[in-house]
PDB file of C-alpha atoms in Angstrom:
ATOM      1  CA  MET S   1     -83.536  63.818  15.450  1.00  0.00           C
ATOM      2  CA  PHE S   2     -81.725  62.561  18.780  1.00  0.00           C
ATOM      3  CA  LYS S   3     -78.716  64.789  17.775  1.00  0.00           C
ATOM      4  CA  GLN S   4     -81.018  67.661  17.108  1.00  0.00           C
ATOM      5  CA  GLY S   5     -82.716  67.244  20.443  1.00  0.00           C
ATOM      6  CA  LEU S   6     -86.057  66.325  18.983  1.00  0.00           C
ATOM      7  CA  ALA S   7     -86.063  62.707  20.349  1.00  0.00           C
ATOM      8  CA  LEU S   8     -84.990  61.208  23.808  1.00  0.00           C
ATOM      9  CA  SER S   9     -82.408  58.364  24.013  1.00  0.00           C
ATOM     10  CA  SER S  10     -85.344  56.199  25.091  1.00  0.00           C
ATOM     11  CA  ASP S  11     -87.061  56.877  21.849  1.00  0.00           C
ATOM     12  CA  VAL S  12     -83.911  55.729  19.790  1.00  0.00           C
ATOM     13  CA  LYS S  13     -83.852  52.722  21.847  1.00  0.00           C
ATOM     14  CA  ASN S  14     -87.478  51.932  21.194  1.00  0.00           C
ATOM     15  CA  LEU S  15     -86.892  52.456  17.529  1.00  0.00           C
ATOM     16  CA  GLU S  16     -83.915  50.189  17.512  1.00  0.00           C
ATOM     17  CA  LEU S  17     -85.846  47.547  19.523  1.00  0.00           C
ATOM     18  CA  SER S  18     -88.653  47.734  17.019  1.00  0.00           C
ATOM     19  CA  VAL S  19     -86.399  47.311  13.979  1.00  0.00           C
ATOM     20  CA  PHE S  20     -84.741  44.315  15.674  1.00  0.00           C
ATOM     21  CA  ASN S  21     -88.135  42.835  16.333  1.00  0.00           C
ATOM     22  CA  LEU S  22     -89.314  43.468  12.815  1.00  0.00           C
ATOM     23  CA  GLU S  23     -85.973  41.781  11.363  1.00  0.00           C
ATOM     24  CA  THR S  24     -86.542  38.762  13.558  1.00  0.00           C
ATOM     25  CA  VAL S  25     -90.207  38.373  12.470  1.00  0.00           C
ATOM     26  CA  LEU S  26     -89.203  38.824   8.821  1.00  0.00           C
ATOM     27  CA  ASN S  27     -86.501  36.117   9.268  1.00  0.00           C
ATOM     28  CA  ASN S  28     -88.714  33.615  10.829  1.00  0.00           C
ATOM     29  CA  GLN S  29     -91.395  34.368   8.250  1.00  0.00           C
ATOM     30  CA  MET S  30     -88.789  33.813   5.336  1.00  0.00           C
ATOM     31  CA  LEU S  31     -87.684  30.575   7.041  1.00  0.00           C
ATOM     32  CA  GLY S  32     -91.084  29.222   7.342  1.00  0.00           C
ATOM     33  CA  GLN S  33     -92.020  30.070   3.761  1.00  0.00           C
ATOM     34  CA  ASN S  34     -88.934  28.215   2.418  1.00  0.00           C
ATOM     35  CA  GLN S  35     -89.737  25.263   4.535  1.00  0.00           C
ATOM     36  CA  LEU S  36     -93.253  25.062   3.426  1.00  0.00           C
ATOM     37  CA  HIS S  37     -92.260  25.255  -0.145  1.00  0.00           C
ATOM     38  CA  ARG S  38     -89.969  22.304   0.210  1.00  0.00           C
ATOM     39  CA  LEU S  39     -92.997  20.449   2.073  1.00  0.00           C
ATOM     40  CA  LEU S  40     -95.220  21.230  -0.858  1.00  0.00           C
ATOM     41  CA  LYS S  41     -92.920  19.994  -3.252  1.00  0.00           C
ATOM     42  CA  VAL S  42     -92.510  16.568  -1.466  1.00  0.00           C
ATOM     43  CA  PHE S  43     -96.378  16.386  -1.209  1.00  0.00           C
ATOM     44  CA  ILE S  44     -96.795  16.638  -5.108  1.00  0.00           C
ATOM     45  CA  GLY S  45     -93.957  14.251  -5.792  1.00  0.00           C
ATOM     46  CA  LEU S  46     -91.229  16.694  -6.681  1.00  0.00           C
ATOM     47  CA  SER S  47     -87.708  16.945  -5.389  1.00  0.00           C
ATOM     48  CA  PRO S  48     -87.224  19.635  -2.576  1.00  0.00           C
ATOM     49  CA  ASP S  49     -84.346  21.058  -4.972  1.00  0.00           C
ATOM     50  CA  LYS S  50     -87.019  21.592  -7.733  1.00  0.00           C
ATOM     51  CA  ASN S  51     -87.860  25.209  -8.569  1.00  0.00           C
ATOM     52  CA  ILE S  52     -91.656  25.971  -8.595  1.00  0.00           C
ATOM     53  CA  LYS S  53     -93.546  29.173  -8.668  1.00  0.00           C
ATOM     54  CA  THR S  54     -96.379  29.682  -6.526  1.00  0.00           C
ATOM     55  CA  GLU S  55     -99.182  32.580  -6.809  1.00  0.00           C
ATOM     56  CA  PRO S  56     -99.601  34.940  -3.967  1.00  0.00           C
ATOM     57  CA  TYR S  57    -102.634  34.283  -1.793  1.00  0.00           C
ATOM     58  CA  THR S  58    -105.585  36.595  -2.069  1.00  0.00           C
ATOM     59  CA  VAL S  59    -108.495  36.488   0.257  1.00  0.00           C
ATOM     60  CA  GLU S  60    -111.070  37.770  -2.364  1.00  0.00           C
ATOM     61  CA  ASN S  61    -113.655  35.076  -3.565  1.00  0.00           C
ATOM     62  CA  LYS S  62    -111.623  32.275  -1.725  1.00  0.00           C
ATOM     63  CA  LEU S  63    -114.117  31.663   1.004  1.00  0.00           C
ATOM     64  CA  ASN S  64    -117.890  31.345   0.744  1.00  0.00           C
ATOM     65  CA  PRO S  65    -120.292  33.217   3.148  1.00  0.00           C
ATOM     66  CA  GLN S  66    -121.582  31.484   6.226  1.00  0.00           C
ATOM     67  CA  ILE S  67    -123.353  28.143   5.808  1.00  0.00           C
ATOM     68  CA  VAL S  68    -126.576  27.182   7.612  1.00  0.00           C
ATOM     69  CA  GLU S  69    -127.081  23.733   6.360  1.00  0.00           C
ATOM     70  CA  THR S  70    -125.708  21.188   4.057  1.00  0.00           C
ATOM     71  CA  ASP S  71    -126.660  18.045   2.340  1.00  0.00           C
ATOM     72  CA  THR S  72    -127.658  15.420   5.244  1.00  0.00           C
ATOM     73  CA  SER S  73    -126.909  12.648   2.956  1.00  0.00           C
ATOM     74  CA  SER S  74    -123.178  13.448   2.420  1.00  0.00           C
ATOM     75  CA  TYR S  75    -122.151  10.502   4.497  1.00  0.00           C
ATOM     76  CA  LEU S  76    -122.690   8.441   1.495  1.00  0.00           C
ATOM     77  CA  LYS S  77    -119.898   9.997  -0.165  1.00  0.00           C
ATOM     78  CA  ARG S  78    -117.369   9.347   2.670  1.00  0.00           C
ATOM     79  CA  THR S  79    -114.835   6.451   1.679  1.00  0.00           C
ATOM     80  CA  GLY S  80    -115.168   4.946   5.074  1.00  0.00           C
ATOM     81  CA  TYR S  81    -118.898   4.473   4.708  1.00  0.00           C
ATOM     82  CA  GLN S  82    -118.700   3.189   1.158  1.00  0.00           C
ATOM     83  CA  THR S  83    -115.889   0.549   2.188  1.00  0.00           C
ATOM     84  CA  LEU S  84    -118.263  -0.706   4.932  1.00  0.00           C
ATOM     85  CA  GLN S  85    -121.195  -0.985   2.542  1.00  0.00           C
ATOM     86  CA  GLN S  86    -119.074  -3.000   0.164  1.00  0.00           C
ATOM     87  CA  THR S  87    -118.310  -5.314   3.269  1.00  0.00           C
ATOM     88  CA  GLY S  88    -122.022  -5.543   3.950  1.00  0.00           C
ATOM     89  CA  ASN S  89    -122.763  -6.462   0.344  1.00  0.00           C
ATOM     90  CA  LEU S  90    -120.062  -9.202   0.491  1.00  0.00           C
ATOM     91  CA  ILE S  91    -121.864 -10.486   3.788  1.00  0.00           C
ATOM     92  CA  LYS S  92    -125.241 -10.653   1.871  1.00  0.00           C
ATOM     93  CA  ALA S  93    -123.587 -12.608  -0.869  1.00  0.00           C
ATOM     94  CA  GLU S  94    -122.120 -14.988   1.500  1.00  0.00           C
ATOM     95  CA  ARG S  95    -125.273 -15.663   3.005  1.00  0.00           C
ATOM     96  CA  LYS S  96    -126.789 -16.550  -0.315  1.00  0.00           C
ATOM     97  CA  ILE S  97    -124.165 -18.962  -1.043  1.00  0.00           C
ATOM     98  CA  ILE S  98    -124.499 -20.716   2.232  1.00  0.00           C
ATOM     99  CA  SER S  99    -128.303 -20.831   1.897  1.00  0.00           C
ATOM    100  CA  ALA S 100    -128.009 -22.438  -1.587  1.00  0.00           C
ATOM    101  CA  GLY S 101    -126.275 -25.450   0.206  1.00  0.00           C
ATOM    102  CA  PHE S 102    -129.455 -26.358   1.606  1.00  0.00           C
ATOM    103  CA  LEU S 103    -131.089 -26.797  -1.717  1.00  0.00           C
ATOM    104  CA  PRO S 104    -130.850 -30.238  -3.762  1.00  0.00           C
ATOM    105  CA  ASN S 105    -128.263 -30.247  -6.565  1.00  0.00           C
ATOM    106  CA  LEU S 106    -129.181 -31.827  -9.915  1.00  0.00           C
ATOM    107  CA  THR S 107    -126.326 -32.422 -12.260  1.00  0.00           C
ATOM    108  CA  LEU S 108    -126.667 -33.465 -16.007  1.00  0.00           C
ATOM    109  CA  ILE S 109    -123.687 -34.778 -17.869  1.00  0.00           C
ATOM    110  CA  GLY S 110    -123.742 -35.902 -21.468  1.00  0.00           C
ATOM    111  CA  SER S 111    -121.306 -37.075 -23.766  1.00  0.00           C
ATOM    112  CA  PHE S 112    -121.806 -38.027 -27.519  1.00  0.00           C
ATOM    113  CA  GLY S 113    -119.132 -39.301 -29.964  1.00  0.00           C
ATOM    114  CA  TYR S 114    -117.476 -42.091 -32.053  1.00  0.00           C
ATOM    115  CA  SER S 115    -114.397 -44.170 -31.663  1.00  0.00           C
ATOM    116  CA  GLY S 116    -112.341 -46.393 -33.807  1.00  0.00           C
ATOM    117  CA  PHE S 117    -109.266 -48.641 -33.686  1.00  0.00           C
ATOM    118  CA  ASN S 118    -105.924 -48.710 -35.472  1.00  0.00           C
ATOM    119  CA  PRO S 119    -102.661 -50.403 -34.616  1.00  0.00           C
ATOM    120  CA  ASP S 120    -100.853 -47.729 -36.728  1.00  0.00           C
ATOM    121  CA  TYR S 121    -101.098 -43.939 -35.732  1.00  0.00           C
ATOM    122  CA  LYS S 122    -103.496 -42.802 -38.472  1.00  0.00           C
ATOM    123  CA  PHE S 123    -105.595 -39.959 -37.710  1.00  0.00           C
ATOM    124  CA  MET S 124    -109.300 -40.398 -38.735  1.00  0.00           C
ATOM    125  CA  GLN S 125    -108.766 -43.973 -40.068  1.00  0.00           C
ATOM    126  CA  THR S 126    -109.623 -47.273 -38.467  1.00  0.00           C
ATOM    127  CA  TYR S 127    -108.194 -50.745 -39.363  1.00  0.00           C
ATOM    128  CA  ASN S 128    -111.555 -51.990 -40.501  1.00  0.00           C
ATOM    129  CA  ASP S 129    -112.928 -48.569 -41.619  1.00  0.00           C
ATOM    130  CA  LYS S 130    -115.687 -48.831 -38.897  1.00  0.00           C
ATOM    131  CA  TRP S 131    -116.615 -46.272 -36.083  1.00  0.00           C
ATOM    132  CA  TYR S 132    -118.163 -47.285 -32.985  1.00  0.00           C
ATOM    133  CA  PRO S 133    -120.738 -44.717 -31.314  1.00  0.00           C
ATOM    134  CA  THR S 134    -119.859 -44.004 -27.645  1.00  0.00           C
ATOM    135  CA  ASN S 135    -122.710 -42.240 -25.750  1.00  0.00           C
ATOM    136  CA  LEU S 136    -122.828 -41.343 -22.100  1.00  0.00           C
ATOM    137  CA  VAL S 137    -125.773 -39.651 -20.022  1.00  0.00           C
ATOM    138  CA  GLN S 138    -125.528 -39.257 -16.460  1.00  0.00           C
ATOM    139  CA  VAL S 139    -127.882 -37.564 -14.023  1.00  0.00           C
ATOM    140  CA  THR S 140    -126.930 -36.945 -10.360  1.00  0.00           C
ATOM    141  CA  LEU S 141    -129.278 -35.768  -7.681  1.00  0.00           C
ATOM    142  CA  SER S 142    -127.571 -34.586  -4.619  1.00  0.00           C
ATOM    143  CA  VAL S 143    -129.906 -34.138  -1.562  1.00  0.00           C
ATOM    144  CA  PRO S 144    -128.238 -32.576   1.511  1.00  0.00           C
ATOM    145  CA  ILE S 145    -129.468 -34.309   4.538  1.00  0.00           C
ATOM    146  CA  PHE S 146    -127.281 -33.728   7.400  1.00  0.00           C
ATOM    147  CA  ASP S 147    -123.869 -32.181   7.495  1.00  0.00           C
ATOM    148  CA  GLY S 148    -123.174 -31.712  11.103  1.00  0.00           C
ATOM    149  CA  LEU S 149    -125.131 -28.401  11.377  1.00  0.00           C
ATOM    150  CA  LYS S 150    -122.142 -26.952   9.482  1.00  0.00           C
ATOM    151  CA  LYS S 151    -124.084 -24.599   7.255  1.00  0.00           C
ATOM    152  CA  THR S 152    -126.454 -23.549  10.201  1.00  0.00           C
ATOM    153  CA  ARG S 153    -123.396 -22.332  12.301  1.00  0.00           C
ATOM    154  CA  GLN S 154    -122.306 -20.563   9.113  1.00  0.00           C
ATOM    155  CA  LEU S 155    -125.510 -18.889   8.757  1.00  0.00           C
ATOM    156  CA  SER S 156    -125.621 -17.887  12.575  1.00  0.00           C
ATOM    157  CA  GLN S 157    -122.024 -16.352  12.074  1.00  0.00           C
ATOM    158  CA  ASN S 158    -123.177 -14.635   8.946  1.00  0.00           C
ATOM    159  CA  LYS S 159    -126.180 -13.081  10.737  1.00  0.00           C
ATOM    160  CA  ILE S 160    -123.923 -11.778  13.450  1.00  0.00           C
ATOM    161  CA  LYS S 161    -121.580 -10.191  10.975  1.00  0.00           C
ATOM    162  CA  SER S 162    -124.342  -8.657   9.040  1.00  0.00           C
ATOM    163  CA  VAL S 163    -125.703  -7.180  12.551  1.00  0.00           C
ATOM    164  CA  GLN S 164    -122.394  -5.889  13.310  1.00  0.00           C
ATOM    165  CA  SER S 165    -122.014  -4.441   9.842  1.00  0.00           C
ATOM    166  CA  ASN S 166    -125.380  -2.709  10.047  1.00  0.00           C
ATOM    167  CA  ASN S 167    -124.484  -1.301  13.546  1.00  0.00           C
ATOM    168  CA  THR S 168    -121.288   0.136  12.430  1.00  0.00           C
ATOM    169  CA  LEU S 169    -122.962   1.601   9.408  1.00  0.00           C
ATOM    170  CA  GLU S 170    -125.452   3.425  11.672  1.00  0.00           C
ATOM    171  CA  TYR S 171    -122.562   4.418  13.958  1.00  0.00           C
ATOM    172  CA  LEU S 172    -120.488   5.906  11.001  1.00  0.00           C
ATOM    173  CA  LYS S 173    -123.662   7.684   9.681  1.00  0.00           C
ATOM    174  CA  ASN S 174    -124.262   9.385  12.998  1.00  0.00           C
ATOM    175  CA  THR S 175    -120.504  10.195  13.612  1.00  0.00           C
ATOM    176  CA  TYR S 176    -120.316  11.804  10.078  1.00  0.00           C
ATOM    177  CA  ARG S 177    -123.338  13.818  10.646  1.00  0.00           C
ATOM    178  CA  MET S 178    -121.902  15.001  13.851  1.00  0.00           C
ATOM    179  CA  GLU S 179    -118.600  15.979  12.128  1.00  0.00           C
ATOM    180  CA  GLN S 180    -120.513  17.688   9.623  1.00  0.00           C
ATOM    181  CA  LEU S 181    -122.634  19.854  12.036  1.00  0.00           C
ATOM    182  CA  ASN S 182    -119.372  20.605  13.894  1.00  0.00           C
ATOM    183  CA  ALA S 183    -117.790  21.465  10.616  1.00  0.00           C
ATOM    184  CA  ILE S 184    -120.512  23.949   9.898  1.00  0.00           C
ATOM    185  CA  ASP S 185    -120.452  25.466  13.153  1.00  0.00           C
ATOM    186  CA  ASN S 186    -116.606  25.759  13.237  1.00  0.00           C
ATOM    187  CA  TYR S 187    -116.653  27.291   9.608  1.00  0.00           C
ATOM    188  CA  ASN S 188    -119.250  29.840  10.573  1.00  0.00           C
ATOM    189  CA  ASN S 189    -117.516  30.802  13.648  1.00  0.00           C
ATOM    190  CA  ASN S 190    -114.216  31.422  11.825  1.00  0.00           C
ATOM    191  CA  MET S 191    -115.964  33.345   9.148  1.00  0.00           C
ATOM    192  CA  LYS S 192    -117.367  35.686  11.775  1.00  0.00           C
ATOM    193  CA  SER S 193    -113.778  35.861  13.330  1.00  0.00           C
ATOM    194  CA  LEU S 194    -112.280  36.713   9.865  1.00  0.00           C
ATOM    195  CA  ASP S 195    -114.898  39.371   9.360  1.00  0.00           C
ATOM    196  CA  PHE S 196    -114.306  40.806  12.824  1.00  0.00           C
ATOM    197  CA  GLN S 197    -110.487  40.796  12.277  1.00  0.00           C
ATOM    198  CA  ASN S 198    -110.828  42.387   8.920  1.00  0.00           C
ATOM    199  CA  GLN S 199    -112.614  45.304  10.687  1.00  0.00           C
ATOM    200  CA  ASN S 200    -110.031  45.349  13.316  1.00  0.00           C
ATOM    201  CA  LEU S 201    -107.297  45.618  10.776  1.00  0.00           C
ATOM    202  CA  ALA S 202    -109.028  48.444   9.117  1.00  0.00           C
ATOM    203  CA  GLN S 203    -109.407  50.314  12.372  1.00  0.00           C
ATOM    204  CA  ALA S 204    -105.816  49.774  13.269  1.00  0.00           C
ATOM    205  CA  ASN S 205    -104.665  51.153   9.905  1.00  0.00           C
ATOM    206  CA  ASN S 206    -106.715  54.279  10.289  1.00  0.00           C
ATOM    207  CA  LEU S 207    -105.429  54.857  13.826  1.00  0.00           C
ATOM    208  CA  TYR S 208    -101.921  54.366  12.620  1.00  0.00           C
ATOM    209  CA  ASN S 209    -102.349  56.739   9.782  1.00  0.00           C
ATOM    210  CA  GLN S 210    -103.908  59.376  12.139  1.00  0.00           C
ATOM    211  CA  LYS S 211    -101.297  58.880  14.872  1.00  0.00           C
ATOM    212  CA  LEU S 212     -98.529  59.369  12.231  1.00  0.00           C
ATOM    213  CA  LEU S 213    -100.101  62.814  11.035  1.00  0.00           C
ATOM    214  CA  GLU S 214    -100.285  63.646  14.650  1.00  0.00           C
ATOM    215  CA  TYR S 215     -96.534  62.815  15.149  1.00  0.00           C
ATOM    216  CA  LYS S 216     -95.508  64.704  12.043  1.00  0.00           C
ATOM    217  CA  SER S 217     -97.759  67.757  13.376  1.00  0.00           C
ATOM    218  CA  GLY S 218     -95.936  67.395  16.769  1.00  0.00           C
ATOM    219  CA  LEU S 219     -99.219  66.536  18.611  1.00  0.00           C
ATOM    220  CA  ALA S 220     -97.967  62.925  19.565  1.00  0.00           C
ATOM    221  CA  SER S 221     -94.774  61.447  20.860  1.00  0.00           C
ATOM    222  CA  LEU S 222     -92.711  58.780  19.297  1.00  0.00           C
ATOM    223  CA  ASN S 223     -93.708  56.466  21.852  1.00  0.00           C
ATOM    224  CA  ASP S 224     -97.326  56.941  20.858  1.00  0.00           C
ATOM    225  CA  LEU S 225     -96.505  56.259  17.342  1.00  0.00           C
ATOM    226  CA  ILE S 226     -94.361  52.921  18.202  1.00  0.00           C
ATOM    227  CA  SER S 227     -97.413  51.913  20.402  1.00  0.00           C
ATOM    228  CA  VAL S 228     -99.761  52.242  17.694  1.00  0.00           C
ATOM    229  CA  ASP S 229     -97.467  50.541  15.160  1.00  0.00           C
ATOM    230  CA  ASN S 230     -97.263  47.495  17.591  1.00  0.00           C
ATOM    231  CA  THR S 231    -101.110  47.623  17.723  1.00  0.00           C
ATOM    232  CA  LEU S 232    -101.273  47.438  13.999  1.00  0.00           C
ATOM    233  CA  LYS S 233     -98.718  44.596  13.768  1.00  0.00           C
ATOM    234  CA  ALA S 234    -100.795  42.712  16.278  1.00  0.00           C
ATOM    235  CA  ALA S 235    -103.961  43.322  14.054  1.00  0.00           C
ATOM    236  CA  GLN S 236    -102.170  41.987  11.041  1.00  0.00           C
ATOM    237  CA  ALA S 237    -100.942  39.044  12.776  1.00  0.00           C
ATOM    238  CA  ASN S 238    -104.514  38.288  14.050  1.00  0.00           C
ATOM    239  CA  TYR S 239    -105.909  38.772  10.410  1.00  0.00           C
ATOM    240  CA  ILE S 240    -103.555  36.408   9.020  1.00  0.00           C
ATOM    241  CA  ASN S 241    -104.184  33.739  11.593  1.00  0.00           C
ATOM    242  CA  ALA S 242    -107.974  34.199  11.095  1.00  0.00           C
ATOM    243  CA  ILE S 243    -107.455  33.598   7.478  1.00  0.00           C
ATOM    244  CA  ILE S 244    -105.576  30.258   8.132  1.00  0.00           C
ATOM    245  CA  SER S 245    -108.013  29.260  10.505  1.00  0.00           C
ATOM    246  CA  ALA S 246    -111.144  30.059   8.026  1.00  0.00           C
ATOM    247  CA  GLU S 247    -109.098  28.041   5.277  1.00  0.00           C
ATOM    248  CA  LEU S 248    -108.467  24.961   7.647  1.00  0.00           C
ATOM    249  CA  ALA S 249    -112.252  25.192   8.549  1.00  0.00           C
ATOM    250  CA  ALA S 250    -113.228  25.069   4.855  1.00  0.00           C
ATOM    251  CA  LEU S 251    -111.099  22.019   4.294  1.00  0.00           C
ATOM    252  CA  ASP S 252    -112.867  20.327   7.331  1.00  0.00           C
ATOM    253  CA  LEU S 253    -116.048  21.142   5.888  1.00  0.00           C
ATOM    254  CA  LYS S 254    -115.255  19.868   2.560  1.00  0.00           C
ATOM    255  CA  LYS S 255    -114.249  16.529   4.209  1.00  0.00           C
ATOM    256  CA  ALA S 256    -117.253  16.388   6.152  1.00  0.00           C
ATOM    257  CA  ASN S 257    -119.249  16.768   3.078  1.00  0.00           C
ATOM    258  CA  GLY S 258    -117.353  14.210   1.163  1.00  0.00           C
ATOM    259  CA  LEU S 259    -116.033  16.726  -1.371  1.00  0.00           C
ATOM    260  CA  LEU S 260    -112.273  16.831  -0.097  1.00  0.00           C
ATOM    261  CA  ILE S 261    -111.247  14.400  -3.163  1.00  0.00           C
ATOM    262  CA  ASN S 262    -113.209  14.952  -6.346  1.00  0.00           C
ATOM    263  CA  LYS S 263    -112.851  12.279  -8.858  1.00  0.00           C
TER     264      LYS S 263
END
């Protein structure tokens, strides 16, 4: 077209620049894809040299519509809350053990049997064929009177630990609820952004197709077509970024709901 006088030298340079930029973007995308594949292999316990096949990503049916509210008791599924609950149960069990130390302790020991004597090692045989009964009954009553206030101090320390554990549980409950509400807002906002970018991409495609027809008909210049093409590339990039943000927001929401790891 340049040799035929249908395009200016600046148009040729713009096309060459666009091709160079596209090649640069493509090379960066391929490099990033290869690095992410290696990272995925390491995460699933495979060697980076292992060959694996991944399915192409499709947006359809991947993301749910906007969420208004979720289960308010989801904090009970969070690992941190469950671990602290177990700690609280251990503190209660420790308190029962300490309190039991104030109670009297009654011990009964009984032993009943027979014994015999024999200068020779002969099992079940005595020298005079006689067996003598040996019986023992022992009852021990232990009444705690004073232990230097040891158990009292232990109970006080246990009470402090119990209060601290309950306060931490309440703090975790409120923190996890806050994370859940923030995750809902973030997810809904990203879903709106994804829908907007989807519409924006559709408009950019229509505009490009229209401008391409105008260019073929001689109603638009090459610079106009290149400008619209750049707009389309920007819309595609924004749409991809919106998908990534929406997927990350979905993961954060699963984490906030205690559903990130299904047993």
